Backbone as a ProteinNet text record, in pm:
[ID]
protein_1_A
[PRIMARY]
XXXXXXXXXXXXXXXXXXXXXXXXXXXXXXXXXXXXXXXXXXXXXXXXXXXXXXXXXXXXXXXXXXXXXXXXXXXXXXXXXXXXXXXXXXXXXXXXXXXXXXXXXXXXXXXXXXXXXXXXXXXXXXXXXXXXXXXXXXX
[TERTIARY]
10260.2	10264.5	10222.8	10255.1	10246.1	10119.3	9992.6	9912	9903.7	9855.1	9877.1	9773.3	9709.4	9605.7	9655.8	9601.1	9635.5	9567.2	9593.5	9487.2	9463.3	9358.5	9344.8	9241.8	9276.1	9267.5	9337.4	9343	9467.4	9412	9319.4	9316.6	9344.1	9387.6	9484.6	9651.4	9686.9	9828.5	9856.5	9826.6	9891	9878.2	9788.9	9746.5	9851.6	9898.4	9974.9	10123.2	10132	10288.1	10267.9	10187.9	10206.7	10233.6	10197.3	10180.6	10343	10390.6	10500.5	10603.1	10585	10672.5	10671.4	10553.6	10561.1	10638.2	10634.5	10686.1	10793.8	10854.4	10958.1	10978.3	10866	10828.9	10834.3	10897.7	10871.4	10722.6	10664.2	10598.8	10549.9	10480.2	10492.2	10362.3	10375	10234.2	10242.7	10149.2	10118.4	9987.8	10025.7	9947.3	9885.6	9748.7	9723.6	9613.7	9595.2	9492.9	9415.4	9295.5	9210.4	9150.9	9169.5	9046.6	9153.1	9268.5	9368.1	9389.1	9353.9	9352.2	9545.5	9628.2	9750.9	9798	9797.2	9814.4	9719.2	9596.8	9551	9601.4	9655.9	9689.5	9825.1	9899.7	10032.8	10006.2	9899.8	9864	9845.2	9752	9703.3	9796.4	9889.1	10028.1	10113.3	10101.5	10184.2	10133.2	9990	9924.8	9913.8	9928.7	9922.5	10089	10199.5	10333.1	10416.5	10410.4	10469.8	10412.5	10292	10227.3	10161.9	10122.1	10093.7	10237.7	10346.6	10448.4	10477.5	10496.8	10554.8	10639.1	10748	10856.7	10828.4	10748	10676.3	10587.7	10476.2	10381.3	10463.6	10542.8	10644.8	10693.5	10774.2	10822.5	10718.6	10601.7	10503.2	10456.2	10457	10425.8	10463.7	10604.6	10700.8	10639.4	10545.9	10535.3	10393.4	10403.2	10279.2	10223.7	10130.4	10050.3	9967.9	9934.1	9850	9857.5	9744.8	9723.7	9605.3	9660.6	9558.6	9519.2	9404	9343.9	9289.8	9374.5	9374.7	9246.7	9183.9	9207.5	9079.9	9111.7	9061.4	8999.9	8933.3	8888.8	9010.2	9041	9124.7	9211.1	9200.5	9325.5	9406.1	9340.3	9396.1	9538.7	9431	9529.5	9648.9	9606.1	9718.6	9815.3	9788.3	9925.3	10001.5	9901.9	9936.5	10060.2	9996.5	10114.5	10228.9	10225.4	10311.2	10456.9	10350.2	10447.2	10509.5	10461.1	10508.4	10475.4	10331.9	10332.2	10254.7	10316.7	10222.2	10203.2	10263.9	10172.9	10155.1	10101.1	10083.7	10111.3	10184.9	10138.1	10339.5	10291.8	10374.1	10383.8	10493.7	10525.2	10662.8	10593.9	10712.9	10737.1	10865.3	10910.4	10913.5	10844.3	10888	10929.2	11062.9	11139.7	11048.1	11091.5	11056	11127.4	11016.7	11081	11147.1	11147.1	11228.2	11102	11161.9	11082.8	11124	11192.6	11268.7	11190.2	11179.5	11081.6	11159.9	11114.1	11221.5	11110.2	11117.7	11020	11097.5	11016.8	11063.2	11000.3	11099.2	11099.4	11034.3	10938.1	10858.3	10857.7	10888.2	10927.4	11030.8	11072.1	11188.4	11120.2	11211.9	11160.3	11291.4	11283	11441.9	11435.7	11529.1	11546.8	11416.4	11325	11250.9	11104.5	11135.1	10985.6	10889.8	10896.7	10770	10818.6	10697.2	10759.6	10738.7	10859.1	10896.2	10871.8	10817.5	10816.3	10962	11001	11153.9	11125.5	11201.9	11155.4	11177.5	11087.2	11056	11216.2	11295.3	11400.1	11469	11468.5	11556.2	11450.4	11326.8	11276.1	11277.9	11285.6	11322.3	11425.1	11523.6	11674.4	11657.3	11601.6	11582.5	11510.2	11385.1	11336.7	11431	11496.9	11577.4	11658.9	11704.3	11813.7	11745	11587.1	11533.4	11473	11515.4	11445.1	11552.8	11503.8	11591	11713.7	11818	11867	11845.7	11741.2	11691.4	11560.1	11547.8	11514.1	11585	11719.5	11789.2	11806.3	11756.5	11736.3	11652.1	11514.5	11377.4	11307.9	11354.1	11343	11428.6
11434.4	11539.9	11358.3	11252.8	11146.3	11090	11065.9	10996.9	10850.3	10785.1	10700.7	10552.8	10645.4	10521.9	10486.3	10344.4	10337.6	10390.3	10443.4	10501.4	10407.1	10389.6	10284.4	10331.4	10400.7	10471.3	10524.4	10462.1	10496.8	10672.6	10716.6	10871.8	10934.9	10884	10967	11002.7	10893.8	10920.4	11030.3	11113.6	11282.2	11369	11339.8	11430.2	11376.4	11253.9	11143.2	11198.6	11251	11305.3	11399.5	11517.3	11656	11628.4	11547.2	11541	11495.8	11410.5	11340.4	11478.4	11579.4	11685.5	11768	11775.3	11846.7	11839.6	11653.2	11588.2	11524.1	11526	11440.5	11269.1	11266	11099	11007.8	10890.2	10783.7	10727.6	10678.7	10620.8	10453.3	10403.8	10243.3	10250.9	10154.8	10154.5	10018.1	9932.4	9829.8	9761.9	9668.4	9599.7	9486.8	9470.2	9316.1	9290.3	9186.3	9105.2	9012.6	9036.2	8907.8	8795.6	8850.1	8794.6	8693.7	8668.7	8576	8501.4	8356	8270.4	8233.4	8227.8	8229.6	8365.8	8441.3	8571	8630.9	8622.6	8633.5	8580.1	8407.5	8355.1	8407.2	8450.9	8523.7	8663.3	8730.3	8850.7	8848.4	8717.5	8692.7	8651.8	8544.9	8554.5	8631.6	8717.7	8840.1	8937.7	8933.6	8996	8937.3	8799	8737.9	8743.6	8739.4	8671.1	8797.8	8890.2	9022.8	9161.3	9172.9	9315.2	9301	9202	9160	9156.2	9190.1	9164.4	9315	9293.4	9437.9	9521.5	9471.5	9550.4	9600.3	9548.1	9597.5	9723.1	9699.3	9771.7	9940.9	9930.8	10014.9	10103.7	10065	10100.3	10181.2	10139	10204.6	10311.3	10346.1	10471.3	10609.3	10561.1	10654.5	10694.4	10609.4	10591.9	10675.9	10714.8	10759.6	10614.5	10561.5	10405	10427.9	10330.2	10362.9	10197.7	10133.8	10000.3	9998.9	9935.5	9916.5	9770.5	9774.9	9650.9	9650.7	9535	9481.2	9386.8	9396.7	9502.8	9615.7	9731.4	9820.2	9913.6	10039.5	10177.8	10201.4	10302.7	10347.3	10420.6	10434.1	10509.5	10390.5	10272.6	10207.1	10145.5	10093.9	10054.3	10133.6	10289.1	10366.9	10366.2	10312.8	10274.1	10178.3	10063.3	9948.8	9999.4	10052.6	10040.8	10155.3	10268.5	10305.4	10243.5	10137.2	10068.6	9938.4	9903.4	9768.5	9669.3	9669.6	9573.1	9450.9	9309.7	9218	9095.1	9098	9003.7	9068.5	9022.2	9067.9	8961	8995.6	9106.6	9173.3	9310.6	9381.1	9506.5	9528.6	9643.8	9727.4	9883.8	9986.7	10069.3	10115.9	10273	10361.6	10470.5	10589.1	10679	10744	10865.6	11010.9	11075.3	11219.2	11249.8	11275.9	11371.7	11237.2	11126.5	11010.9	10988.6	10953.4	10817.2	10692.3	10671.4	10527.4	10453.7	10347.2	10238	10105.2	10127.1	10078.1	9932.3	9817.4	9735.9	9653.5	9615.8	9554.4	9401.6	9327.2	9165.4	9129.3	9039.8	8995.6	8835.7	8789.1	8636.4	8615.7	8498.7	8445.6	8304	8247.4	8184.5	8039.3	7988.8	7885	7804.1	7811.6	7708.5	7723.5	7855	7868.4	7776.3	7716.4	7675.1	7720.8	7705.5	7714.9	7886.9	7944.8	8090.1	8025.2	8145.5	8125.7	8282.5	8330.1	8465.2	8506.8	8610	8680.5	8731.8	8667.6	8699.8	8869.1	8903.1	9039.1	9095.8	9093.1	9167.9	9213.3	9069.6	9152.3	9179.1	9185.2	9276.3	9394.4	9450.3	9587.3	9645.7	9583.2	9597	9678	9559.2	9621.2	9742.4	9742.5	9858.1	9975.3	9974.6	10066.4	10138.1	10015.1	10032.1	10108	10123.9	10156.2	10293	10355.5	10519.1	10605.9	10701.8	10833.5	10773.2	10871.9	10871.6	10856.2	10982	10984.3	10876	10758.6	10642.6	10544.3	10572.2	10497.1	10414.5	10493.1	10506.3	10525.7	10560	10546.4	10380.8	10296.3	10161	10061.9
10749.2	10605.4	10489.5	10495.6	10456.5	10492.9	10417.7	10477.3	10481.9	10594.3	10650.8	10517.5	10475.9	10393.3	10280.3	10222.1	10071.7	9985.8	9869.6	9760.6	9713.8	9606.7	9527.9	9406.8	9355.2	9218.5	9144.4	9002.7	8918.3	8876.4	8908.9	8863.1	9011.4	9134.1	9241.5	9160.5	9087	9072.2	8986.8	8932.4	8913.9	9073.6	9116.5	9250.9	9364.4	9351.8	9431.3	9404.9	9254.3	9212.4	9255.7	9276.6	9347.6	9482.2	9565.2	9692.2	9701.8	9650.9	9641	9641.8	9552.7	9519.4	9617.7	9713.6	9830.4	9945.9	9986	10063.8	10102.6	9914	9924.1	9947.3	9961.6	10012.9	9868.2	9882.7	9787.8	9784.3	9686.8	9641	9599.1	9658.9	9667.9	9562.6	9422.4	9374.8	9338.4	9412.4	9386.9	9298.6	9180.8	9094	9115.4	9148.3	9171.7	9064.2	9062.7	8970.8	9021.3	9075.5	9130.5	9029.7	8898.6	8791.1	8691.5	8762.1	8715.7	8831.3	8834	8904.3	8967.5	8890.3	8966.4	9048	8986.4	8990.8	9145.7	9151	9260	9360.2	9375.2	9461.4	9508.8	9415.1	9446.4	9506.4	9466.3	9567.7	9657.8	9735.7	9824.2	9944.3	9859.8	9926.7	9984.8	9867.4	9941.6	10036.3	10030.9	10103.3	10289.1	10257.7	10395.7	10476.1	10357.3	10425.6	10434.2	10350.2	10357.2	10417.6	10366.4	10413.6	10524.7	10627	10779.3	10855.2	10795.8	10876.2	10948.1	11081.4	11168.9	11099.8	11076.2	11019.8	10888.6	10804.4	10677.2	10700.8	10783.1	10807.6	10871.8	10932.2	11025.3	10896.5	10805.3	10675.1	10604.3	10596.4	10494.3	10576	10667.1	10711.1	10650.1	10588.8	10541.8	10371	10348.6	10183	10162	10040.5	9970.3	9911	9900.8	9866.5	9783.3	9651.8	9564.9	9527.4	9531.9	9510.2	9406.2	9287.4	9181.5	9133.3	9107.7	9072.5	8961.3	8850.8	8712.3	8706.9	8611.1	8489.4	8532.9	8462.6	8519.9	8380.9	8412.3	8338.1	8253.5	8136.1	8098.1	8190.4	8258.2	8362.2	8436.8	8470.9	8518.7	8374.5	8276.9	8120.9	8125.3	8127.1	8113.7	8211.4	8358.4	8429.7	8442.9	8409.4	8360.5	8247.6	8155.7	8008.4	8086.9	8129.9	8210.7	8273.3	8369.1	8487.4	8368.9	8265.1	8198.4	8250.6	8326	8389.3	8321.2	8361.7	8258.1	8366.6	8471.8	8555.9	8692.8	8776.1	8975.4	9024.7	9146.4	9199.5	9141.9	9123.4	9080.8	9152.2	9214.4	9317.4	9254.4	9251.4	9220.4	9304.5	9326.4	9424.4	9294.3	9350.4	9252.9	9331	9295.6	9377.9	9323.8	9427.9	9394.4	9282.7	9136.2	9035	8960.3	8979.2	8883.9	8777.3	8666.9	8576.3	8576.5	8653.2	8651.4	8727.1	8638.4	8670.5	8768	8945.2	9020.9	9087.7	8997.5	9071.2	9202.7	9274.6	9416.1	9363.2	9366.4	9376.9	9545.7	9504.7	9648	9661.9	9512.6	9500.8	9399.8	9454.8	9381.4	9320.3	9208.3	9131.2	9136.7	9217.3	9223.2	9119.3	9023.3	8912.4	8826.9	8826.9	8739.6	8807.3	8913.4	9008.1	9067.5	9146.4	9251.5	9324.2	9291.6	9379.2	9511.9	9558.8	9699.5	9738.8	9877.7	9880.9	9963.6	9920	9992	10097.8	10208.3	10334.7	10366.5	10451.4	10500.3	10504.6	10583.9	10589.4	10447.2	10373.5	10268.6	10152.2	10158.3	10083	10133.2	10265.6	10300.7	10292	10292.4	10246.3	10085.8	10011.3	9861.8	9855.5	9930.4	9947.9	9940.6	10074.4	10090.7	9959.2	9863.4	9783.5	9678.6	9641.4	9534.1	9607.7	9722.8	9784	9776.2	9820	9802.1	9942.1	9950.8	10083.2	10242.3	10219.7	10334.1	10417	10305.8	10384.6	10416.8	10425.9	10455.6	10618.2	10717.6	10819.9	10908.8	10797.6	10840.1	10949.3	10879.8	10886.5	10835.9
[MASK]
+++++++++++++++++++++++++++++++++++++++++++++++++++++++++++++++++++++++++++++++++++++++++++++++++++++++++++++++++++++++++++++++++++++++++++

């Protein structure tokens, strides 16, 4: 019932919320900004270090996935404001029927220093805590 593909248009968001009502699936919304050098670097690092991991990829089959590239047209700006995105990469988990913004941290900044990607098993556990109870045993 949950599509395998990543959707990539902000205009898809309302339709994905409807799909979420039908399936009960959580949604992952990923914002990236390739036009800002340091954000582009972090997004690229995320995409190479976390999203290629086999355990991450297995978990993704249970999510409705939306990738938003900044900057963009008004629909992108509206979603950016809705999710209060100021820097990317920014990943949010949207539970069915919830208006709570649940940001998933994928980098840590030890002592305010250089960013370090969080280990995939830790990210996946954090992801589970942001999902509905049904997700606790899926991955």
